[in-house]
Amino acid sequence: MDRPEIILAPGPTPIPPEVLLAQGSPLVYHRGPGFGNLMRDVTTRLKELYKTDSADVLLMTSSGTGGLESAIANCFSPGDEVLVPLAGFFSERFKKLAETYGLTVRTVEYEWGTKIRPDDVAAALAQHPVKAVLLTQSETSTGVIQPIEQLAKVANDAGALVIVDAVSSLGAVPFEFDGWGIDVAVGGSQKALSASPGIAFCAISERAWEASRSATNPRFYFDWATYKRFADLPHPENPWTPAISVMQGLQAALALYFQDGIEAAMVRHQMLSRAVKEGAKSLGLDLFGEGLEDNWTVTAIRAPENIDADTISDTIRADHGCVLAPGQGPLKGKVFRIGHFGYFSELDIIRGLAALEMTLETLGHPVKRGAAVAAAETVFMESRAS
Ligand SMILES: Cc1ncc(COP(=O)(O)O)c(C=O)c1O
């Protein structure tokens, strides 16, 4: 019998029924008061999520990458210098994107799985000032949450703009646009908010707007000034035909998220993260990456020595319909990743761990049946008691 796959990947995350219903409801025509109210509501909620009173938040029809591309296209001119600390797949991709637009990219390089050291970034900026620092908050390939507050501080002290890829972290871990001095932060609909893929959001500070006025990189579809002109209409609009259904779903997703609020989401993500980590350890598996107690979005787990990690993710999917993420780049075949941010409950994690236990046994790795489930239950019961 066909059943939906059980997604335990770091995005797209499972979509709640309320969101599915909202995005399956009749279209609200994208020019007029109905869509205007929808956009205003979504934008207001996102500002709350970004923790900003001062920034503009623009909504674009694209996946997160489009939002990142918009930041590079709008803030810079060819030849502008930026600093990109590299510690995984997504920071490396940010570098490629900047280079595609003719920027000169300087780097501070780390082994994948490392937490970036603010002192190193400060030293690099002191040696060679740049126009901006490009950061990735949740390095989804390794699970590491980078210390954005401290990194933004050293960038601000050096007079550089701070541009953050928060695609897999906004709404999952703490973020403060105003409080941390961020200039651009990009999020996506399909990650911590558990809406469908298709909308990127971009928070933009006054300093970033100022940079965009003199920047000469080409832009048309992602021209911020055009988005802003339409967003400021009496009934806010997108310049181009937006992903209306996704926007309707995103409104429902935000309403659901804010039923409990940001703090409750943080507590839940931290708890689910601990449960996955304790569960994996109870099966004799090693965890990958620094700063495990802060890494609430996704856990990278090393495969046992004699089993290829991709075989684990392939087998658990074939046998149990459970989708884990494989390792990327140099981690391919070495780690598999379990996502635990967004619309996940305790029992979603438990059934994922149960499937993992059976899969490891099938592949010849000795496990004590129920060990990971028991470890996760212990985390949940302790959380309830505290
Ligand atoms: C940190 C990070 N940045 C960017 C992206 C790319 O986002 P999208 O696939 O929505 O374009 C992802 C996707 O997983 C991500 O995790």
CSV table of N, CA and C in Angstrom, one decimal, residues 274 380-386:
chain,number,residue,atom,x,y,z
A,274,ARG,N,18.5,16.4,21.3
A,274,ARG,CA,19.1,15.6,22.3
A,274,ARG,C,18.7,14.1,22.2
A,380,PHE,N,12.8,12.6,26.6
A,380,PHE,CA,11.5,13.2,26.6
A,380,PHE,C,10.9,13.2,28.0
A,381,MET,N,11.0,12.1,28.8
A,381,MET,CA,10.5,12.1,30.1
A,381,MET,C,11.2,13.1,31.0
A,382,GLU,N,12.5,13.2,30.9
A,382,GLU,CA,13.2,14.2,31.7
A,382,GLU,C,12.8,15.6,31.4
A,383,SER,N,12.6,15.8,30.1
A,383,SER,CA,12.1,17.2,29.7
A,383,SER,C,10.8,17.5,30.3
A,384,ARG,N,9.9,16.5,30.3
A,384,ARG,CA,8.6,16.7,30.8
A,384,ARG,C,8.7,17.1,32.3
A,385,ALA,N,9.6,16.4,33.0
A,385,ALA,CA,9.7,16.5,34.5
A,385,ALA,C,10.3,17.9,34.8
A,386,SER,N,11.1,18.5,33.9
A,386,SER,CA,11.8,19.7,34.3
A,386,SER,C,11.0,20.9,34.0
